[in-house]
Short mmCIF file of C-alpha atoms in Angstrom, two decimals:
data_model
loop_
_atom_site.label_atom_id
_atom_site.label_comp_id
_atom_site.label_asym_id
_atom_site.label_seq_id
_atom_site.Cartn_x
_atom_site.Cartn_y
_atom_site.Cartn_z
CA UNK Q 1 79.17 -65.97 20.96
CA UNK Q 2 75.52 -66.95 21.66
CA UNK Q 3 72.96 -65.90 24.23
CA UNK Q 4 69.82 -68.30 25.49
CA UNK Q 5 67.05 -66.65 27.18
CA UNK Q 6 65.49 -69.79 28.48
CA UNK Q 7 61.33 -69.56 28.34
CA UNK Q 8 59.52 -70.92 31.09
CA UNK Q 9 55.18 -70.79 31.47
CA UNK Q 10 54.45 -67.65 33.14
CA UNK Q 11 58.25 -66.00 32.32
CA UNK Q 12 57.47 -62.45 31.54
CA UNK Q 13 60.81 -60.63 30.89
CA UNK Q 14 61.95 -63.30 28.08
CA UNK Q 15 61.17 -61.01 25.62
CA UNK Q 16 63.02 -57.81 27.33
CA UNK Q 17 66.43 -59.51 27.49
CA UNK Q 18 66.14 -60.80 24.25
CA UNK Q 19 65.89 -57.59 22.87
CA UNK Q 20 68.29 -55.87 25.07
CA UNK Q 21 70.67 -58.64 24.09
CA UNK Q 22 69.87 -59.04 20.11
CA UNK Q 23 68.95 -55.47 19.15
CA UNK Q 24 70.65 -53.20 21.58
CA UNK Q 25 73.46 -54.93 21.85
CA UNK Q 26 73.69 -57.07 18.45
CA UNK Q 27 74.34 -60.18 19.98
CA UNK Q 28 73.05 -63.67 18.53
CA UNK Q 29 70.50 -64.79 20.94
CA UNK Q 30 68.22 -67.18 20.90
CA UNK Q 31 64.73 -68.47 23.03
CA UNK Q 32 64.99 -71.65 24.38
CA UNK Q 33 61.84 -73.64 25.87
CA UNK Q 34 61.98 -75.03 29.11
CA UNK Q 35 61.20 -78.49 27.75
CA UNK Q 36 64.36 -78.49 25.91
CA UNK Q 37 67.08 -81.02 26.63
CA UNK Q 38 69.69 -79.14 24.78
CA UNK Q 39 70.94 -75.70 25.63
CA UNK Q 40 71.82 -74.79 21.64
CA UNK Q 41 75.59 -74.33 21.54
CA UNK Q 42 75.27 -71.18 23.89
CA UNK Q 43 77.87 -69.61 25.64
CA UNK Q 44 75.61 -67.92 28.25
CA UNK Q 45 72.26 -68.44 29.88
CA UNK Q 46 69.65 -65.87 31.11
CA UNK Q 47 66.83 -67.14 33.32
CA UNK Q 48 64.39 -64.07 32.91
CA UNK Q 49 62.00 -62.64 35.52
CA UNK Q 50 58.07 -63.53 35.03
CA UNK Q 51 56.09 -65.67 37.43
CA UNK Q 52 57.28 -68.81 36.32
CA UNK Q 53 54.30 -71.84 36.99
CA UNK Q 54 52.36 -69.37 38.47
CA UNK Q 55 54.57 -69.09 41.18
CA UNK Q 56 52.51 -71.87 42.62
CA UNK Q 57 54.27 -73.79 45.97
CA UNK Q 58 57.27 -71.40 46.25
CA UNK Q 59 58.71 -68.73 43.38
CA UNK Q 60 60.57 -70.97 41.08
CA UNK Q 61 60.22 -74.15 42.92
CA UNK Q 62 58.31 -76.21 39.66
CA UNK Q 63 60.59 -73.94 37.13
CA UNK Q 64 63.35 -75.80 38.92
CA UNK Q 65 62.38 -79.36 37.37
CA UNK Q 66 61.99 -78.05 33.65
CA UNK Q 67 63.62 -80.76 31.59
CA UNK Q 68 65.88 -77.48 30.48
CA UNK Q 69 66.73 -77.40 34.35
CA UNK Q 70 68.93 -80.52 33.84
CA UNK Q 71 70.93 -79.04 31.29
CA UNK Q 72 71.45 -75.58 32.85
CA UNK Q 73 72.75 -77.24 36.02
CA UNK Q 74 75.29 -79.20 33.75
CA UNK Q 75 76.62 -76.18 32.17
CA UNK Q 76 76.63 -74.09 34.99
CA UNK Q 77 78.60 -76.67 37.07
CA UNK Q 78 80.81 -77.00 34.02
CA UNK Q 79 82.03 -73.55 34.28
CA UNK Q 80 79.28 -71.84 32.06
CA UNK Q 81 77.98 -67.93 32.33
CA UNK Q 82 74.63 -68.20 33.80
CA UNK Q 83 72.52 -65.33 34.75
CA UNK Q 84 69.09 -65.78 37.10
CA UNK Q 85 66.82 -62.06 36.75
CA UNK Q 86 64.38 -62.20 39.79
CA UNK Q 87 62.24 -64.77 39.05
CA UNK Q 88 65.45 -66.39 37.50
CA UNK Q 89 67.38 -65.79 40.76
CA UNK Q 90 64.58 -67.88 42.47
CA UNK Q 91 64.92 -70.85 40.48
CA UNK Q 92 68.57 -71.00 40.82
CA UNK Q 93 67.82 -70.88 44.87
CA UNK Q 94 65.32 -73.52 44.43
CA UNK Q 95 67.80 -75.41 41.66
CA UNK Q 96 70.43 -74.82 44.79
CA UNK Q 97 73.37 -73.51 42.06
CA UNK Q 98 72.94 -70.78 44.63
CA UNK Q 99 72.60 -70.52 48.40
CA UNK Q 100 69.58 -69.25 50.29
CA UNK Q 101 65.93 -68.85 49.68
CA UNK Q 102 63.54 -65.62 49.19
CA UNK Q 103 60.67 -64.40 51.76
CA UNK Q 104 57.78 -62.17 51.02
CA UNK Q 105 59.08 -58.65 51.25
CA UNK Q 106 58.82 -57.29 54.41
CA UNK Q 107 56.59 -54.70 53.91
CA UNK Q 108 54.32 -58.00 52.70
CA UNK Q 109 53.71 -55.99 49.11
CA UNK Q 110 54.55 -56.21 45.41
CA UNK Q 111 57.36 -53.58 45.11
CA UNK Q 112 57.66 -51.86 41.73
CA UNK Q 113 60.42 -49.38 41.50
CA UNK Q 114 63.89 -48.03 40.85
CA UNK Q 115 66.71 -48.52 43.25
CA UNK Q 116 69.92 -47.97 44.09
CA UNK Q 117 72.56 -51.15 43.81
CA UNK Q 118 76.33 -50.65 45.07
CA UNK Q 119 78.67 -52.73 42.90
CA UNK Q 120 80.76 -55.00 45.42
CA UNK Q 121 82.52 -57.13 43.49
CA UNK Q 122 83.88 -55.78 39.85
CA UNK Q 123 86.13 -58.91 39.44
CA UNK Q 124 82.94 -61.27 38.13
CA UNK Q 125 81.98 -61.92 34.47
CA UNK Q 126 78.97 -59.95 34.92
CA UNK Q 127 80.30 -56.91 36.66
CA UNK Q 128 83.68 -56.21 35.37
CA UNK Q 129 83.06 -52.94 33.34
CA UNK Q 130 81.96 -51.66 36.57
CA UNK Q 131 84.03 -49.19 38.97
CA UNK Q 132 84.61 -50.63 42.29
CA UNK Q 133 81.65 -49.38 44.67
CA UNK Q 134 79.58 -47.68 41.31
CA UNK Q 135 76.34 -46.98 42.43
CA UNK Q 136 73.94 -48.50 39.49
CA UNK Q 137 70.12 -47.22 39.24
CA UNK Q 138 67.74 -50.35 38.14
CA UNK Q 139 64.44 -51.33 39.01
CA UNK Q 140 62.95 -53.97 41.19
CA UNK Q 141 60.16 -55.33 40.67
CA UNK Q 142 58.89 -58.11 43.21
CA UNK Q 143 56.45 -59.64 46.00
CA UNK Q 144 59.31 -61.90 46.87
CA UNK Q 145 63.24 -60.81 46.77
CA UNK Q 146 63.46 -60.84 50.97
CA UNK Q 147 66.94 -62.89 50.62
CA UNK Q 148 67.76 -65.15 53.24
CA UNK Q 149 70.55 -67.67 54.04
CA UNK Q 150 71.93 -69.16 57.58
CA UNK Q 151 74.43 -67.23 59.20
CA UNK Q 152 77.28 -69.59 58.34
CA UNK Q 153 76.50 -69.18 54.65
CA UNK Q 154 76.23 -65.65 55.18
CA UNK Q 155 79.51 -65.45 56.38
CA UNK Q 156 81.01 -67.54 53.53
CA UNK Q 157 79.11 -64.87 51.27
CA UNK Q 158 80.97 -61.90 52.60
CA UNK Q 159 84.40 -63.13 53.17
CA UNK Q 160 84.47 -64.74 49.71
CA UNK Q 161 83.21 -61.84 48.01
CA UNK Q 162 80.09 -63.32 46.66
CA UNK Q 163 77.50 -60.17 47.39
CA UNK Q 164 78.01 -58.57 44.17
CA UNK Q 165 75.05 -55.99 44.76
CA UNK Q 166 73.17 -54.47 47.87
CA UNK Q 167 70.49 -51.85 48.06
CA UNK Q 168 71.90 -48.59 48.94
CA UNK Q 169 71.19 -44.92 48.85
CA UNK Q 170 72.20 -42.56 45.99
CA UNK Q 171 75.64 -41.99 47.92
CA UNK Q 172 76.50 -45.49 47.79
CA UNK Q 173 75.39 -45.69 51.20
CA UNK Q 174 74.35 -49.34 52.56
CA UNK Q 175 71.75 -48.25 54.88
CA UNK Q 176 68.11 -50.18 56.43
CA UNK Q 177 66.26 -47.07 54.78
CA UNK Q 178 67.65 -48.14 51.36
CA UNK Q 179 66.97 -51.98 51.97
CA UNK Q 180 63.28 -52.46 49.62
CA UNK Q 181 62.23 -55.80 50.82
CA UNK Q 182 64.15 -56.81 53.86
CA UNK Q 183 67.01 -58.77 52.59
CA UNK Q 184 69.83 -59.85 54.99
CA UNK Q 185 72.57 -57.21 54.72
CA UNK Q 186 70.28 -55.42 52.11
CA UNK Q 187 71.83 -58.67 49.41
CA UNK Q 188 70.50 -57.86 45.99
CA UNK Q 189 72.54 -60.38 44.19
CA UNK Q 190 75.45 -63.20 44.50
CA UNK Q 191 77.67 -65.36 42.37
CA UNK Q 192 77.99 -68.59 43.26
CA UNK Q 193 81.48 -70.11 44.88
CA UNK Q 194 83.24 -70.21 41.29
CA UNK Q 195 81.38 -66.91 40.04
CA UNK Q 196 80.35 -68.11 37.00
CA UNK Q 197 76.34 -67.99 38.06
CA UNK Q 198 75.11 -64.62 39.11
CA UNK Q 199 71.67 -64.08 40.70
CA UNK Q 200 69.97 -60.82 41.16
CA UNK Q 201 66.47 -59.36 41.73
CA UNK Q 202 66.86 -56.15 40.12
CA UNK Q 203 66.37 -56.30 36.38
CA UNK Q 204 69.52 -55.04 34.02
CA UNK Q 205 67.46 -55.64 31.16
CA UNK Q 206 64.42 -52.39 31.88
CA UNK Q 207 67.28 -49.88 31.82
CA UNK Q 208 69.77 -50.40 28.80
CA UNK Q 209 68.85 -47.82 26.17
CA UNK Q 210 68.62 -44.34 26.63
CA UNK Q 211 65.19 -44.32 25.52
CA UNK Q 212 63.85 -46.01 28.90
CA UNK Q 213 65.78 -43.07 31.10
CA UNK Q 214 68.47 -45.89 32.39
CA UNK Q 215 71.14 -47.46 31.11
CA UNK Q 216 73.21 -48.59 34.23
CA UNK Q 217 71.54 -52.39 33.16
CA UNK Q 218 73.81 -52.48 29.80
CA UNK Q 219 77.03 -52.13 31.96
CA UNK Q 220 75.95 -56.32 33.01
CA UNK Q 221 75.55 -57.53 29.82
CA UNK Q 222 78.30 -55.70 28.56
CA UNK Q 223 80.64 -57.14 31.33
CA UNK Q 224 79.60 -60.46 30.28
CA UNK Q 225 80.04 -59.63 26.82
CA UNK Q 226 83.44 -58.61 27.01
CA UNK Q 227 84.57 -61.21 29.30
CA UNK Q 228 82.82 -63.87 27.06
CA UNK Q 229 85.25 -62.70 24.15
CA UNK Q 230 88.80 -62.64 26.41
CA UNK Q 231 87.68 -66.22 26.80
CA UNK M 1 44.90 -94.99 49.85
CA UNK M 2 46.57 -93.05 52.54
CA UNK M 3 45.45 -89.58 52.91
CA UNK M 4 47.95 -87.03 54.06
CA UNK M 5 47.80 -84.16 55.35
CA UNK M 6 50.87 -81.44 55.37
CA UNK M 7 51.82 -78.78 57.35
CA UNK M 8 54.47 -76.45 56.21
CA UNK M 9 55.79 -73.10 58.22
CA UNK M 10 58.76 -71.36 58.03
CA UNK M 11 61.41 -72.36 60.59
CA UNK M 12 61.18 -70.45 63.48
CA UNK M 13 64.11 -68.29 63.31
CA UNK M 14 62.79 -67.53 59.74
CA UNK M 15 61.09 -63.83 59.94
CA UNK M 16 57.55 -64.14 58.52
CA UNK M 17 56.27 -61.16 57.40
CA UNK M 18 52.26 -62.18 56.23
CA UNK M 19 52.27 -63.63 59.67
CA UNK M 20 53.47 -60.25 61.37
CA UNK M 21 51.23 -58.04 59.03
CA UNK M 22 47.81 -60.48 60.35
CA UNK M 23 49.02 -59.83 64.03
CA UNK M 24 49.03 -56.38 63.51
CA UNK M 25 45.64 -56.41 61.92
CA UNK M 26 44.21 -58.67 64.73
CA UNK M 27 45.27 -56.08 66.87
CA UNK M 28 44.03 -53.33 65.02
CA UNK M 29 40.75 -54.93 65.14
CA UNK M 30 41.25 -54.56 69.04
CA UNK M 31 42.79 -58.51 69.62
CA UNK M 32 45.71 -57.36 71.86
CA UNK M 33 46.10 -61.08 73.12
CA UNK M 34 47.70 -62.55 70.38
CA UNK M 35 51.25 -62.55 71.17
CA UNK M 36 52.61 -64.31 67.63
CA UNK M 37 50.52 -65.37 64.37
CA UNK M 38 52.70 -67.35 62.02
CA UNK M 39 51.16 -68.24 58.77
CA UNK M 40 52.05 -71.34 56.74
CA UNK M 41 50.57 -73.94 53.78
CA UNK M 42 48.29 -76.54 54.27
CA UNK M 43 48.62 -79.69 51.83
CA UNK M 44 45.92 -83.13 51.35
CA UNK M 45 47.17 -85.78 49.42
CA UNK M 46 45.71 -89.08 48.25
CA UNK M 47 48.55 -91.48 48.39
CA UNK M 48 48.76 -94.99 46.73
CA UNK M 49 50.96 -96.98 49.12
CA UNK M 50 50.96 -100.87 50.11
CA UNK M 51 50.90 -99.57 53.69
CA UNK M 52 51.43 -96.98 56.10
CA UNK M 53 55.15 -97.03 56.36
CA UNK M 54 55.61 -97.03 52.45
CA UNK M 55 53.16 -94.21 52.15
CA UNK M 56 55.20 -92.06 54.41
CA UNK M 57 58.75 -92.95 52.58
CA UNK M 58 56.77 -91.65 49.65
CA UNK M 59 55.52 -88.37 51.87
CA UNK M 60 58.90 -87.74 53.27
CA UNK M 61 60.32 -88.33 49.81
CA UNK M 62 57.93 -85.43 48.14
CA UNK M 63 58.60 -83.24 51.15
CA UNK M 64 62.30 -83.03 50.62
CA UNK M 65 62.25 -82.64 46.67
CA UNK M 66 59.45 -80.32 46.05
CA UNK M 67 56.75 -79.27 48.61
CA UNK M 68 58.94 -77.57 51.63
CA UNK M 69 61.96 -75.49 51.38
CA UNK M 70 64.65 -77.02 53.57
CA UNK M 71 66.38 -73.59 53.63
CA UNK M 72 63.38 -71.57 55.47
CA UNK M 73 60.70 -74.43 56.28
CA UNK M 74 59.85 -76.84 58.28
CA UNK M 75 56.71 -79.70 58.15
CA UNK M 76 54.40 -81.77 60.10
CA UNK M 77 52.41 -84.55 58.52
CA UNK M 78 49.43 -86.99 59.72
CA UNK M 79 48.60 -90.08 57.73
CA UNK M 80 45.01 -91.37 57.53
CA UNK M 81 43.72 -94.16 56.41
#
């Protein structure tokens, strides 16, 4: 089993998954550059978080057209485990191997800090050593994760259980008090029709080891571990 | 040469939240009149076209693959030259 933490200019959060997945979790990982036409014999892909291209024209919208790009859409549509961390969830918006785009937050400011996510969906790759409804504490950390998608597609979302994660409070609550950045239906992440691509701002890989207070983040790449493996 | 010139907003039933925070701080500055501000991007290219028509297939062709967001935006465009 092999993990690819693909690299793009300006990706900032390459380096945390990597070590989440290779040290904490003793997986064999590797970096692969975004001008890369081959995705390495790996069995799952993590687009990190960063400010990929400077966010210049929209957040992920040139990350999108990395030569790597081409390959990730191939696997993905072929059934492979693909995994977008906030900046990662905006290129696969902008790639379209998920629905809907991202706003500035609401409140119109860079918001750095731990939430609440309520776990909607346990039957996914990435979520399935989860309890139904367990209330997971991970950081955000964003200027824009304001989710949005036409109401048709927002509909599809919910009846075919594609909102893995929304904001909530510490009860599990989904409330507008607990929603960080104005998201539709406080939507913190989604799987694509087949659920084999997962997008979500909040980043798994700041709280897996004890040492960093948090380790509700290890429960994602554990799912996908373990699910990798029946497979 | 054909220069362009691009306007991109968000659709209108798109929530804009830079545009709502300026309104409010028009208004704090005592501008009560402005009933919306809606902020957006403002593009100039320098296209290489045999003529006008071919220079806007090109346009229209950049629009849709990279510079606007079908999802939330919508554009305008002029053509000079």
């Amino acid at each position: 089993m092999k993990f690819g933490v693909v690299v793009f200019p300006g990706s900032n959060c390459d380096h945390d998954c990597y070590h989440v997945l290779k040290d904490a979790l003793g997986q064999d990982t590797a970096y692969i550059w975004h001008k890369d036409r081959s995705l390495d014999g790996c069995d799952c892909i993590v687009l990190p978080g960063g400010f990929s291209y400077g966010d210049y024209l929209r957040t992920g919208a040139i990350a999108r057209f990395s030569p790597i790009m081409n390959e990730v859409e191939g696997f993905a549509k072929k059934g492979g485990i693909v995994i977008g961390i906030c900046n990662g969830f905006q290129v696969l918006l902008e790639s379209g191997l998920l629905p809907g785009a991202m706003r500035h937050n609401d409140s119109v400011k860079f918001v750095c800090k731990f939430v609440n996510l309520k776990t909607e969906n346990i039957d996914t790759p990435f979520t399935n050593r989860c309890n139904k409804g367990q209330v997971l504490r991970i950081p955000i950390a964003h200027g824009e994760g304001n989710y949005y998608v036409d109401d048709n597609t927002l509909k599809a979302l919910n009846k075919e259980n594609r909102i893995i994660f929304r904001y909530c409070d510490k009860n599990g609550e989904v409330t507008p008090d607990a929603n960080p950045n104005g998201s539709l239906e406080n939507i913190a992440g989604i799987v694509n029709k087949p659920g084999n691509v997962l997008g979500m701002m909040p980043h798994p890989e700041r709280c897996s080891e004890p040492v960093l207070g948090f380790v509700d983040g290890k429960l994602i790449f554990e799912s996908i571990i373990g699910w990798l493996r029946k497979r | 040469m054909f220069n362009v010139k691009v306007e991109v907003t968000l659709k209108k039933q798109v929530l804009d939240p830079q545009g709502l925070t300026v309104k409010h701080a028009l208004e704090s500055l005592g501008f009560n009149e402005v009933d919306e501000v809606r902020m957006g991007k403002f593009l100039e290219l320098k296209i290489e076209a045999k003529d006008r028509k071919e220079a806007e297939e090109k346009l229209r062709r950049m629009c849709e693959k990279l510079l606007v967001n079908p999802v939330i935006e919508d554009y305008t465009y002029q053509i000079e030259g």
